[in-house]
């Protein structure tokens, strides 16, 4: 059941109105939800949000609770946001500013937002929607093929700790899929193998198109799939872009059994406009069911924000200390 897999936090009508008022105040004080002044002050601003929301997201960060949450109730005006873009480069600036400020407030309760130079020109807030010609791609711009479950940016050491997905439009109720690593029932032998550096995870096509051959080759180094607590491990997996090392059938078999269990544990979440799905990227995988894109401005459209618990650990891969853009 949905409530067994997610912590659900609803805003009532008065709370949604109050949240909207706060967002409008922030829009008056900041030119953009990407302003560093806003990003650094957002956590303090978020303290005026309903207690069940702020406490619930803190529990997601610190305590042994379901490793994903669904925040519902923030308004989205379908006409005000404009049509779903045909490409992320073609979106109209400012149309989703209110929702982006809301996303930034929620993210501040979990850590520091950041982004990648190799994704959407280094924009902090990313668009997820179908793009013509990408129907079969294993990215957020695919549609007719299943987006296989995965850890976000699994190939990278500094992948996010949390991913936030805000639904702007989902007329067809296309499900996002979510699964938790805590539900795994692995043998001791498989667990041992998956904790060892016997696997390769490569960048996806969106990252690769902006990387040099040398950068792509650097991710051929072996990594482990499970990490942390042996009994309640974190997971790092992206089946379409990974494999066991050549000549290691034991590792390949263990990976196959892990993927079977993750697949069996997936839960469908059809995000309504204004819903924000918050995913612990260390303990969850996510994906998307297939759908037929109309490409007429009415397709499913999400905004995405990735968050790290500690931005400083990636200092060597950012241009300067105040930058939030990592080189993929």
JSON list of N, CA and C in Angstrom, two decimals, residues 224-301:
[
{"chain": "A", "resi": 224, "resn": "UNK", "atom": "N", "xyz": [31.16, -0.87, -5.47]},
{"chain": "A", "resi": 224, "resn": "UNK", "atom": "CA", "xyz": [30.23, -1.76, -4.79]},
{"chain": "A", "resi": 224, "resn": "UNK", "atom": "C", "xyz": [28.80, -1.29, -5.03]},
{"chain": "A", "resi": 225, "resn": "UNK", "atom": "N", "xyz": [27.84, -2.20, -4.93]},
{"chain": "A", "resi": 225, "resn": "UNK", "atom": "CA", "xyz": [26.44, -1.88, -5.11]},
{"chain": "A", "resi": 225, "resn": "UNK", "atom": "C", "xyz": [25.76, -1.57, -3.78]},
{"chain": "A", "resi": 226, "resn": "UNK", "atom": "N", "xyz": [26.15, -2.29, -2.72]},
{"chain": "A", "resi": 226, "resn": "UNK", "atom": "CA", "xyz": [25.62, -2.02, -1.39]},
{"chain": "A", "resi": 226, "resn": "UNK", "atom": "C", "xyz": [26.70, -1.36, -0.54]},
{"chain": "A", "resi": 227, "resn": "UNK", "atom": "N", "xyz": [26.28, -0.55, 0.42]},
{"chain": "A", "resi": 227, "resn": "UNK", "atom": "CA", "xyz": [27.24, 0.13, 1.29]},
{"chain": "A", "resi": 227, "resn": "UNK", "atom": "C", "xyz": [26.56, 0.45, 2.61]},
{"chain": "A", "resi": 228, "resn": "UNK", "atom": "N", "xyz": [27.39, 0.80, 3.61]},
{"chain": "A", "resi": 228, "resn": "UNK", "atom": "CA", "xyz": [26.84, 1.20, 4.91]},
{"chain": "A", "resi": 228, "resn": "UNK", "atom": "C", "xyz": [26.56, -0.01, 5.79]},
{"chain": "A", "resi": 229, "resn": "UNK", "atom": "N", "xyz": [25.42, 0.03, 6.48]},
{"chain": "A", "resi": 229, "resn": "UNK", "atom": "CA", "xyz": [25.01, -1.01, 7.42]},
{"chain": "A", "resi": 229, "resn": "UNK", "atom": "C", "xyz": [24.70, -2.29, 6.67]},
{"chain": "A", "resi": 230, "resn": "UNK", "atom": "N", "xyz": [25.35, -3.38, 7.06]},
{"chain": "A", "resi": 230, "resn": "UNK", "atom": "CA", "xyz": [25.14, -4.64, 6.36]},
{"chain": "A", "resi": 230, "resn": "UNK", "atom": "C", "xyz": [23.68, -5.10, 6.43]},
{"chain": "A", "resi": 231, "resn": "UNK", "atom": "N", "xyz": [23.01, -4.84, 7.54]},
{"chain": "A", "resi": 231, "resn": "UNK", "atom": "CA", "xyz": [21.64, -5.31, 7.71]},
{"chain": "A", "resi": 231, "resn": "UNK", "atom": "C", "xyz": [20.60, -4.34, 7.14]},
{"chain": "A", "resi": 232, "resn": "UNK", "atom": "N", "xyz": [20.97, -3.10, 6.93]},
{"chain": "A", "resi": 232, "resn": "UNK", "atom": "CA", "xyz": [20.06, -2.10, 6.37]},
{"chain": "A", "resi": 232, "resn": "UNK", "atom": "C", "xyz": [20.88, -1.23, 5.41]},
{"chain": "A", "resi": 233, "resn": "UNK", "atom": "N", "xyz": [21.32, -1.82, 4.29]},
{"chain": "A", "resi": 233, "resn": "UNK", "atom": "CA", "xyz": [22.32, -1.14, 3.45]},
{"chain": "A", "resi": 233, "resn": "UNK", "atom": "C", "xyz": [21.74, -0.04, 2.57]},
{"chain": "A", "resi": 234, "resn": "UNK", "atom": "N", "xyz": [22.63, 0.87, 2.18]},
{"chain": "A", "resi": 234, "resn": "UNK", "atom": "CA", "xyz": [22.32, 1.76, 1.09]},
{"chain": "A", "resi": 234, "resn": "UNK", "atom": "C", "xyz": [22.54, 1.03, -0.22]},
{"chain": "A", "resi": 235, "resn": "UNK", "atom": "N", "xyz": [21.97, 1.57, -1.30]},
{"chain": "A", "resi": 235, "resn": "UNK", "atom": "CA", "xyz": [22.06, 0.88, -2.59]},
{"chain": "A", "resi": 235, "resn": "UNK", "atom": "C", "xyz": [22.46, 1.88, -3.68]},
{"chain": "A", "resi": 236, "resn": "UNK", "atom": "N", "xyz": [23.25, 1.40, -4.61]},
{"chain": "A", "resi": 236, "resn": "UNK", "atom": "CA", "xyz": [23.76, 2.19, -5.72]},
{"chain": "A", "resi": 236, "resn": "UNK", "atom": "C", "xyz": [23.62, 1.33, -6.97]},
{"chain": "A", "resi": 237, "resn": "UNK", "atom": "N", "xyz": [22.60, 1.64, -7.78]},
{"chain": "A", "resi": 237, "resn": "UNK", "atom": "CA", "xyz": [22.28, 0.72, -8.86]},
{"chain": "A", "resi": 237, "resn": "UNK", "atom": "C", "xyz": [21.62, 1.48, -10.01]},
{"chain": "A", "resi": 238, "resn": "UNK", "atom": "N", "xyz": [21.93, 1.06, -11.23]},
{"chain": "A", "resi": 238, "resn": "UNK", "atom": "CA", "xyz": [21.32, 1.63, -12.44]},
{"chain": "A", "resi": 238, "resn": "UNK", "atom": "C", "xyz": [21.42, 0.57, -13.53]},
{"chain": "A", "resi": 239, "resn": "UNK", "atom": "N", "xyz": [20.51, -0.41, -13.53]},
{"chain": "A", "resi": 239, "resn": "UNK", "atom": "CA", "xyz": [20.65, -1.60, -14.38]},
{"chain": "A", "resi": 239, "resn": "UNK", "atom": "C", "xyz": [20.97, -1.34, -15.85]},
{"chain": "A", "resi": 240, "resn": "UNK", "atom": "N", "xyz": [20.34, -0.36, -16.54]},
{"chain": "A", "resi": 240, "resn": "UNK", "atom": "CA", "xyz": [20.67, -0.19, -17.96]},
{"chain": "A", "resi": 240, "resn": "UNK", "atom": "C", "xyz": [22.10, 0.27, -18.22]},
{"chain": "A", "resi": 241, "resn": "UNK", "atom": "N", "xyz": [22.76, 0.80, -17.20]},
{"chain": "A", "resi": 241, "resn": "UNK", "atom": "CA", "xyz": [24.09, 1.38, -17.38]},
{"chain": "A", "resi": 241, "resn": "UNK", "atom": "C", "xyz": [25.15, 0.69, -16.53]},
{"chain": "A", "resi": 242, "resn": "UNK", "atom": "N", "xyz": [24.88, -0.53, -16.08]},
{"chain": "A", "resi": 242, "resn": "UNK", "atom": "CA", "xyz": [25.84, -1.17, -15.20]},
{"chain": "A", "resi": 242, "resn": "UNK", "atom": "C", "xyz": [25.96, -2.66, -15.52]},
{"chain": "A", "resi": 243, "resn": "UNK", "atom": "N", "xyz": [27.02, -3.26, -14.99]},
{"chain": "A", "resi": 243, "resn": "UNK", "atom": "CA", "xyz": [27.22, -4.70, -15.13]},
{"chain": "A", "resi": 243, "resn": "UNK", "atom": "C", "xyz": [28.28, -5.15, -14.14]},
{"chain": "A", "resi": 244, "resn": "UNK", "atom": "N", "xyz": [28.32, -6.45, -13.91]},
{"chain": "A", "resi": 244, "resn": "UNK", "atom": "CA", "xyz": [29.43, -7.01, -13.13]},
{"chain": "A", "resi": 244, "resn": "UNK", "atom": "C", "xyz": [30.70, -6.97, -13.97]},
{"chain": "A", "resi": 245, "resn": "UNK", "atom": "N", "xyz": [31.84, -7.01, -13.30]},
{"chain": "A", "resi": 245, "resn": "UNK", "atom": "CA", "xyz": [33.11, -7.03, -14.04]},
{"chain": "A", "resi": 245, "resn": "UNK", "atom": "C", "xyz": [33.17, -8.26, -14.94]},
{"chain": "A", "resi": 246, "resn": "UNK", "atom": "N", "xyz": [33.81, -8.14, -16.09]},
{"chain": "A", "resi": 246, "resn": "UNK", "atom": "CA", "xyz": [33.92, -9.29, -17.00]},
{"chain": "A", "resi": 246, "resn": "UNK", "atom": "C", "xyz": [34.52, -10.51, -16.31]},
{"chain": "A", "resi": 247, "resn": "UNK", "atom": "N", "xyz": [33.96, -11.66, -16.60]},
{"chain": "A", "resi": 247, "resn": "UNK", "atom": "CA", "xyz": [34.48, -12.90, -16.04]},
{"chain": "A", "resi": 247, "resn": "UNK", "atom": "C", "xyz": [34.12, -13.13, -14.59]},
{"chain": "A", "resi": 248, "resn": "UNK", "atom": "N", "xyz": [33.06, -12.48, -14.10]},
{"chain": "A", "resi": 248, "resn": "UNK", "atom": "CA", "xyz": [32.65, -12.62, -12.70]},
{"chain": "A", "resi": 248, "resn": "UNK", "atom": "C", "xyz": [31.17, -13.04, -12.65]},
{"chain": "A", "resi": 249, "resn": "UNK", "atom": "N", "xyz": [30.88, -14.30, -12.98]},
{"chain": "A", "resi": 249, "resn": "UNK", "atom": "CA", "xyz": [29.48, -14.75, -13.00]},
{"chain": "A", "resi": 249, "resn": "UNK", "atom": "C", "xyz": [28.82, -14.71, -11.63]},
{"chain": "A", "resi": 250, "resn": "UNK", "atom": "N", "xyz": [29.60, -14.85, -10.56]},
{"chain": "A", "resi": 250, "resn": "UNK", "atom": "CA", "xyz": [29.04, -14.80, -9.22]},
{"chain": "A", "resi": 250, "resn": "UNK", "atom": "C", "xyz": [28.46, -13.41, -8.94]},
{"chain": "A", "resi": 251, "resn": "UNK", "atom": "N", "xyz": [29.22, -12.38, -9.32]},
{"chain": "A", "resi": 251, "resn": "UNK", "atom": "CA", "xyz": [28.74, -11.01, -9.12]},
{"chain": "A", "resi": 251, "resn": "UNK", "atom": "C", "xyz": [27.54, -10.72, -10.01]},
{"chain": "A", "resi": 252, "resn": "UNK", "atom": "N", "xyz": [27.57, -11.21, -11.25]},
{"chain": "A", "resi": 252, "resn": "UNK", "atom": "CA", "xyz": [26.45, -10.99, -12.16]},
{"chain": "A", "resi": 252, "resn": "UNK", "atom": "C", "xyz": [25.18, -11.63, -11.62]},
{"chain": "A", "resi": 253, "resn": "UNK", "atom": "N", "xyz": [25.30, -12.83, -11.05]},
{"chain": "A", "resi": 253, "resn": "UNK", "atom": "CA", "xyz": [24.13, -13.52, -10.51]},
{"chain": "A", "resi": 253, "resn": "UNK", "atom": "C", "xyz": [23.59, -12.79, -9.29]},
{"chain": "A", "resi": 254, "resn": "UNK", "atom": "N", "xyz": [24.48, -12.32, -8.42]},
{"chain": "A", "resi": 254, "resn": "UNK", "atom": "CA", "xyz": [24.04, -11.59, -7.23]},
{"chain": "A", "resi": 254, "resn": "UNK", "atom": "C", "xyz": [23.33, -10.29, -7.62]},
{"chain": "A", "resi": 255, "resn": "UNK", "atom": "N", "xyz": [23.87, -9.60, -8.61]},
{"chain": "A", "resi": 255, "resn": "UNK", "atom": "CA", "xyz": [23.22, -8.38, -9.10]},
{"chain": "A", "resi": 255, "resn": "UNK", "atom": "C", "xyz": [21.85, -8.68, -9.68]},
{"chain": "A", "resi": 256, "resn": "UNK", "atom": "N", "xyz": [21.74, -9.77, -10.40]},
{"chain": "A", "resi": 256, "resn": "UNK", "atom": "CA", "xyz": [20.46, -10.15, -10.96]},
{"chain": "A", "resi": 256, "resn": "UNK", "atom": "C", "xyz": [19.42, -10.41, -9.89]},
{"chain": "A", "resi": 257, "resn": "UNK", "atom": "N", "xyz": [19.82, -11.11, -8.83]},
{"chain": "A", "resi": 257, "resn": "UNK", "atom": "CA", "xyz": [18.86, -11.38, -7.74]},
{"chain": "A", "resi": 257, "resn": "UNK", "atom": "C", "xyz": [18.47, -10.10, -7.00]},
{"chain": "A", "resi": 258, "resn": "UNK", "atom": "N", "xyz": [19.43, -9.19, -6.82]},
{"chain": "A", "resi": 258, "resn": "UNK", "atom": "CA", "xyz": [19.12, -7.90, -6.20]},
{"chain": "A", "resi": 258, "resn": "UNK", "atom": "C", "xyz": [18.09, -7.14, -7.04]},
{"chain": "A", "resi": 259, "resn": "UNK", "atom": "N", "xyz": [18.31, -7.09, -8.35]},
{"chain": "A", "resi": 259, "resn": "UNK", "atom": "CA", "xyz": [17.40, -6.35, -9.22]},
{"chain": "A", "resi": 259, "resn": "UNK", "atom": "C", "xyz": [16.01, -6.98, -9.23]},
{"chain": "A", "resi": 260, "resn": "UNK", "atom": "N", "xyz": [15.93, -8.29, -9.17]},
{"chain": "A", "resi": 260, "resn": "UNK", "atom": "CA", "xyz": [14.63, -8.96, -9.11]},
{"chain": "A", "resi": 260, "resn": "UNK", "atom": "C", "xyz": [13.86, -8.53, -7.86]},
{"chain": "A", "resi": 261, "resn": "UNK", "atom": "N", "xyz": [14.55, -8.43, -6.74]},
{"chain": "A", "resi": 261, "resn": "UNK", "atom": "CA", "xyz": [13.87, -8.05, -5.50]},
{"chain": "A", "resi": 261, "resn": "UNK", "atom": "C", "xyz": [13.46, -6.57, -5.53]},
{"chain": "A", "resi": 262, "resn": "UNK", "atom": "N", "xyz": [14.33, -5.72, -6.05]},
{"chain": "A", "resi": 262, "resn": "UNK", "atom": "CA", "xyz": [13.98, -4.31, -6.15]},
{"chain": "A", "resi": 262, "resn": "UNK", "atom": "C", "xyz": [12.78, -4.12, -7.07]},
{"chain": "A", "resi": 263, "resn": "UNK", "atom": "N", "xyz": [12.77, -4.83, -8.18]},
{"chain": "A", "resi": 263, "resn": "UNK", "atom": "CA", "xyz": [11.65, -4.75, -9.12]},
{"chain": "A", "resi": 263, "resn": "UNK", "atom": "C", "xyz": [10.35, -5.19, -8.46]},
{"chain": "A", "resi": 264, "resn": "UNK", "atom": "N", "xyz": [10.41, -6.28, -7.72]},
{"chain": "A", "resi": 264, "resn": "UNK", "atom": "CA", "xyz": [9.20, -6.81, -7.08]},
{"chain": "A", "resi": 264, "resn": "UNK", "atom": "C", "xyz": [8.66, -5.88, -6.00]},
{"chain": "A", "resi": 265, "resn": "UNK", "atom": "N", "xyz": [9.52, -5.03, -5.43]},
{"chain": "A", "resi": 265, "resn": "UNK", "atom": "CA", "xyz": [9.09, -4.15, -4.35]},
{"chain": "A", "resi": 265, "resn": "UNK", "atom": "C", "xyz": [8.66, -2.76, -4.79]},
{"chain": "A", "resi": 266, "resn": "UNK", "atom": "N", "xyz": [8.61, -2.50, -6.10]},
{"chain": "A", "resi": 266, "resn": "UNK", "atom": "CA", "xyz": [8.25, -1.16, -6.57]},
{"chain": "A", "resi": 266, "resn": "UNK", "atom": "C", "xyz": [6.79, -0.83, -6.28]},
{"chain": "A", "resi": 267, "resn": "UNK", "atom": "N", "xyz": [6.56, 0.41, -5.92]},
{"chain": "A", "resi": 267, "resn": "UNK", "atom": "CA", "xyz": [5.21, 0.94, -5.67]},
{"chain": "A", "resi": 267, "resn": "UNK", "atom": "C", "xyz": [4.95, 2.05, -6.66]},
{"chain": "A", "resi": 268, "resn": "UNK", "atom": "N", "xyz": [3.74, 2.08, -7.22]},
{"chain": "A", "resi": 268, "resn": "UNK", "atom": "CA", "xyz": [3.36, 3.14, -8.16]},
{"chain": "A", "resi": 268, "resn": "UNK", "atom": "C", "xyz": [2.86, 4.37, -7.39]},
{"chain": "A", "resi": 269, "resn": "UNK", "atom": "N", "xyz": [3.35, 5.55, -7.81]},
{"chain": "A", "resi": 269, "resn": "UNK", "atom": "CA", "xyz": [2.91, 6.81, -7.22]},
{"chain": "A", "resi": 269, "resn": "UNK", "atom": "C", "xyz": [2.53, 7.74, -8.38]},
{"chain": "A", "resi": 270, "resn": "UNK", "atom": "N", "xyz": [1.24, 7.95, -8.59]},
{"chain": "A", "resi": 270, "resn": "UNK", "atom": "CA", "xyz": [0.78, 8.85, -9.64]},
{"chain": "A", "resi": 270, "resn": "UNK", "atom": "C", "xyz": [0.69, 10.26, -9.05]},
{"chain": "A", "resi": 271, "resn": "UNK", "atom": "N", "xyz": [1.66, 11.09, -9.36]},
{"chain": "A", "resi": 271, "resn": "UNK", "atom": "CA", "xyz": [1.75, 12.41, -8.76]},
{"chain": "A", "resi": 271, "resn": "UNK", "atom": "C", "xyz": [0.70, 13.35, -9.35]},
{"chain": "A", "resi": 272, "resn": "UNK", "atom": "N", "xyz": [-0.05, 14.00, -8.46]},
{"chain": "A", "resi": 272, "resn": "UNK", "atom": "CA", "xyz": [-1.01, 15.03, -8.86]},
{"chain": "A", "resi": 272, "resn": "UNK", "atom": "C", "xyz": [-0.30, 16.38, -8.90]},
{"chain": "A", "resi": 273, "resn": "UNK", "atom": "N", "xyz": [-0.83, 17.36, -9.65]},
{"chain": "A", "resi": 273, "resn": "UNK", "atom": "CA", "xyz": [-0.21, 18.69, -9.66]},
{"chain": "A", "resi": 273, "resn": "UNK", "atom": "C", "xyz": [-0.04, 19.23, -8.24]},
{"chain": "A", "resi": 274, "resn": "UNK", "atom": "N", "xyz": [1.16, 19.70, -7.94]},
{"chain": "A", "resi": 274, "resn": "UNK", "atom": "CA", "xyz": [1.47, 20.22, -6.61]},
{"chain": "A", "resi": 274, "resn": "UNK", "atom": "C", "xyz": [2.08, 19.20, -5.68]},
{"chain": "A", "resi": 275, "resn": "UNK", "atom": "N", "xyz": [1.96, 17.90, -5.99]},
{"chain": "A", "resi": 275, "resn": "UNK", "atom": "CA", "xyz": [2.59, 16.87, -5.17]},
{"chain": "A", "resi": 275, "resn": "UNK", "atom": "C", "xyz": [4.10, 16.96, -5.29]},
{"chain": "A", "resi": 276, "resn": "UNK", "atom": "N", "xyz": [4.79, 16.75, -4.18]},
{"chain": "A", "resi": 276, "resn": "UNK", "atom": "CA", "xyz": [6.25, 16.66, -4.19]},
{"chain": "A", "resi": 276, "resn": "UNK", "atom": "C", "xyz": [6.65, 15.29, -3.63]},
{"chain": "A", "resi": 277, "resn": "UNK", "atom": "N", "xyz": [7.33, 14.51, -4.44]},
{"chain": "A", "resi": 277, "resn": "UNK", "atom": "CA", "xyz": [7.85, 13.22, -4.01]},
{"chain": "A", "resi": 277, "resn": "UNK", "atom": "C", "xyz": [9.29, 13.42, -3.57]},
{"chain": "A", "resi": 278, "resn": "UNK", "atom": "N", "xyz": [9.58, 13.09, -2.31]},
{"chain": "A", "resi": 278, "resn": "UNK", "atom": "CA", "xyz": [10.92, 13.23, -1.74]},
{"chain": "A", "resi": 278, "resn": "UNK", "atom": "C", "xyz": [11.50, 11.84, -1.56]},
{"chain": "A", "resi": 279, "resn": "UNK", "atom": "N", "xyz": [12.64, 11.58, -2.18]},
{"chain": "A", "resi": 279, "resn": "UNK", "atom": "CA", "xyz": [13.22, 10.24, -2.21]},
{"chain": "A", "resi": 279, "resn": "UNK", "atom": "C", "xyz": [14.61, 10.26, -1.59]},
{"chain": "A", "resi": 280, "resn": "UNK", "atom": "N", "xyz": [14.84, 9.36, -0.63]},
{"chain": "A", "resi": 280, "resn": "UNK", "atom": "CA", "xyz": [16.18, 9.15, -0.09]},
{"chain": "A", "resi": 280, "resn": "UNK", "atom": "C", "xyz": [16.96, 8.34, -1.13]},
{"chain": "A", "resi": 281, "resn": "UNK", "atom": "N", "xyz": [17.89, 8.99, -1.80]},
{"chain": "A", "resi": 281, "resn": "UNK", "atom": "CA", "xyz": [18.61, 8.37, -2.91]},
{"chain": "A", "resi": 281, "resn": "UNK", "atom": "C", "xyz": [19.64, 7.35, -2.47]},
{"chain": "A", "resi": 282, "resn": "UNK", "atom": "N", "xyz": [19.88, 7.23, -1.17]},
{"chain": "A", "resi": 282, "resn": "UNK", "atom": "CA", "xyz": [20.78, 6.20, -0.66]},
{"chain": "A", "resi": 282, "resn": "UNK", "atom": "C", "xyz": [20.03, 4.91, -0.34]},
{"chain": "A", "resi": 283, "resn": "UNK", "atom": "N", "xyz": [18.74, 5.03, -0.06]},
{"chain": "A", "resi": 283, "resn": "UNK", "atom": "CA", "xyz": [17.97, 3.86, 0.37]},
{"chain": "A", "resi": 283, "resn": "UNK", "atom": "C", "xyz": [16.79, 3.53, -0.53]},
{"chain": "A", "resi": 284, "resn": "UNK", "atom": "N", "xyz": [16.67, 4.24, -1.65]},
{"chain": "A", "resi": 284, "resn": "UNK", "atom": "CA", "xyz": [15.54, 4.04, -2.56]},
{"chain": "A", "resi": 284, "resn": "UNK", "atom": "C", "xyz": [16.02, 4.00, -4.01]},
{"chain": "A", "resi": 285, "resn": "UNK", "atom": "N", "xyz": [15.22, 3.34, -4.83]},
{"chain": "A", "resi": 285, "resn": "UNK", "atom": "CA", "xyz": [15.33, 3.46, -6.28]},
{"chain": "A", "resi": 285, "resn": "UNK", "atom": "C", "xyz": [14.02, 4.05, -6.78]},
{"chain": "A", "resi": 286, "resn": "UNK", "atom": "N", "xyz": [14.05, 4.62, -7.97]},
{"chain": "A", "resi": 286, "resn": "UNK", "atom": "CA", "xyz": [12.83, 5.15, -8.56]},
{"chain": "A", "resi": 286, "resn": "UNK", "atom": "C", "xyz": [12.89, 5.00, -10.07]},
{"chain": "A", "resi": 287, "resn": "UNK", "atom": "N", "xyz": [11.74, 5.08, -10.71]},
{"chain": "A", "resi": 287, "resn": "UNK", "atom": "CA", "xyz": [11.65, 4.97, -12.16]},
{"chain": "A", "resi": 287, "resn": "UNK", "atom": "C", "xyz": [10.32, 5.54, -12.62]},
{"chain": "A", "resi": 288, "resn": "UNK", "atom": "N", "xyz": [9.83, 5.04, -13.77]},
{"chain": "A", "resi": 288, "resn": "UNK", "atom": "CA", "xyz": [8.57, 5.56, -14.31]},
{"chain": "A", "resi": 288, "resn": "UNK", "atom": "C", "xyz": [7.94, 4.52, -15.23]},
{"chain": "A", "resi": 289, "resn": "UNK", "atom": "N", "xyz": [6.63, 4.38, -15.16]},
{"chain": "A", "resi": 289, "resn": "UNK", "atom": "CA", "xyz": [5.91, 3.50, -16.07]},
{"chain": "A", "resi": 289, "resn": "UNK", "atom": "C", "xyz": [5.84, 4.15, -17.46]},
{"chain": "A", "resi": 290, "resn": "UNK", "atom": "N", "xyz": [5.68, 3.35, -18.52]},
{"chain": "A", "resi": 290, "resn": "UNK", "atom": "CA", "xyz": [5.62, 3.91, -19.87]},
{"chain": "A", "resi": 290, "resn": "UNK", "atom": "C", "xyz": [4.31, 4.64, -20.12]},
{"chain": "A", "resi": 291, "resn": "UNK", "atom": "N", "xyz": [4.34, 5.58, -21.07]},
{"chain": "A", "resi": 291, "resn": "UNK", "atom": "CA", "xyz": [3.14, 6.27, -21.49]},
{"chain": "A", "resi": 291, "resn": "UNK", "atom": "C", "xyz": [3.34, 6.77, -22.92]},
{"chain": "A", "resi": 292, "resn": "UNK", "atom": "N", "xyz": [2.25, 7.14, -23.56]},
{"chain": "A", "resi": 292, "resn": "UNK", "atom": "CA", "xyz": [2.33, 7.66, -24.92]},
{"chain": "A", "resi": 292, "resn": "UNK", "atom": "C", "xyz": [2.26, 9.18, -24.88]},
{"chain": "A", "resi": 293, "resn": "UNK", "atom": "N", "xyz": [3.34, 9.82, -25.27]},
{"chain": "A", "resi": 293, "resn": "UNK", "atom": "CA", "xyz": [3.40, 11.29, -25.24]},
{"chain": "A", "resi": 293, "resn": "UNK", "atom": "C", "xyz": [2.61, 11.88, -26.41]},
{"chain": "A", "resi": 294, "resn": "UNK", "atom": "N", "xyz": [1.87, 12.95, -26.13]},
{"chain": "A", "resi": 294, "resn": "UNK", "atom": "CA", "xyz": [1.13, 13.65, -27.17]},
{"chain": "A", "resi": 294, "resn": "UNK", "atom": "C", "xyz": [1.96, 14.77, -27.80]},
{"chain": "A", "resi": 295, "resn": "UNK", "atom": "N", "xyz": [2.90, 15.30, -27.02]},
{"chain": "A", "resi": 295, "resn": "UNK", "atom": "CA", "xyz": [3.78, 16.38, -27.50]},
{"chain": "A", "resi": 295, "resn": "UNK", "atom": "C", "xyz": [2.96, 17.58, -27.98]},
{"chain": "A", "resi": 296, "resn": "UNK", "atom": "N", "xyz": [1.89, 17.87, -27.24]},
{"chain": "A", "resi": 296, "resn": "UNK", "atom": "CA", "xyz": [1.01, 18.98, -27.60]},
{"chain": "A", "resi": 296, "resn": "UNK", "atom": "C", "xyz": [0.90, 20.02, -26.49]},
{"chain": "A", "resi": 297, "resn": "UNK", "atom": "N", "xyz": [1.82, 19.97, -25.52]},
{"chain": "A", "resi": 297, "resn": "UNK", "atom": "CA", "xyz": [1.80, 20.91, -24.41]},
{"chain": "A", "resi": 297, "resn": "UNK", "atom": "C", "xyz": [1.02, 20.45, -23.21]},
{"chain": "A", "resi": 298, "resn": "UNK", "atom": "N", "xyz": [0.47, 19.23, -23.25]},
{"chain": "A", "resi": 298, "resn": "UNK", "atom": "CA", "xyz": [-0.33, 18.73, -22.13]},
{"chain": "A", "resi": 298, "resn": "UNK", "atom": "C", "xyz": [0.28, 17.53, -21.44]},
{"chain": "A", "resi": 299, "resn": "UNK", "atom": "N", "xyz": [1.49, 17.14, -21.81]},
{"chain": "A", "resi": 299, "resn": "UNK", "atom": "CA", "xyz": [2.12, 15.93, -21.26]},
{"chain": "A", "resi": 299, "resn": "UNK", "atom": "C", "xyz": [2.60, 16.12, -19.82]},
{"chain": "A", "resi": 300, "resn": "UNK", "atom": "N", "xyz": [2.86, 15.00, -19.19]},
{"chain": "A", "resi": 300, "resn": "UNK", "atom": "CA", "xyz": [3.43, 14.96, -17.84]},
{"chain": "A", "resi": 300, "resn": "UNK", "atom": "C", "xyz": [4.66, 15.88, -17.77]},
{"chain": "A", "resi": 301, "resn": "UNK", "atom": "N", "xyz": [4.72, 16.66, -16.66]},
{"chain": "A", "resi": 301, "resn": "UNK", "atom": "CA", "xyz": [5.82, 17.63, -16.51]},
{"chain": "A", "resi": 301, "resn": "UNK", "atom": "C", "xyz": [6.14, 17.74, -15.02]}
]
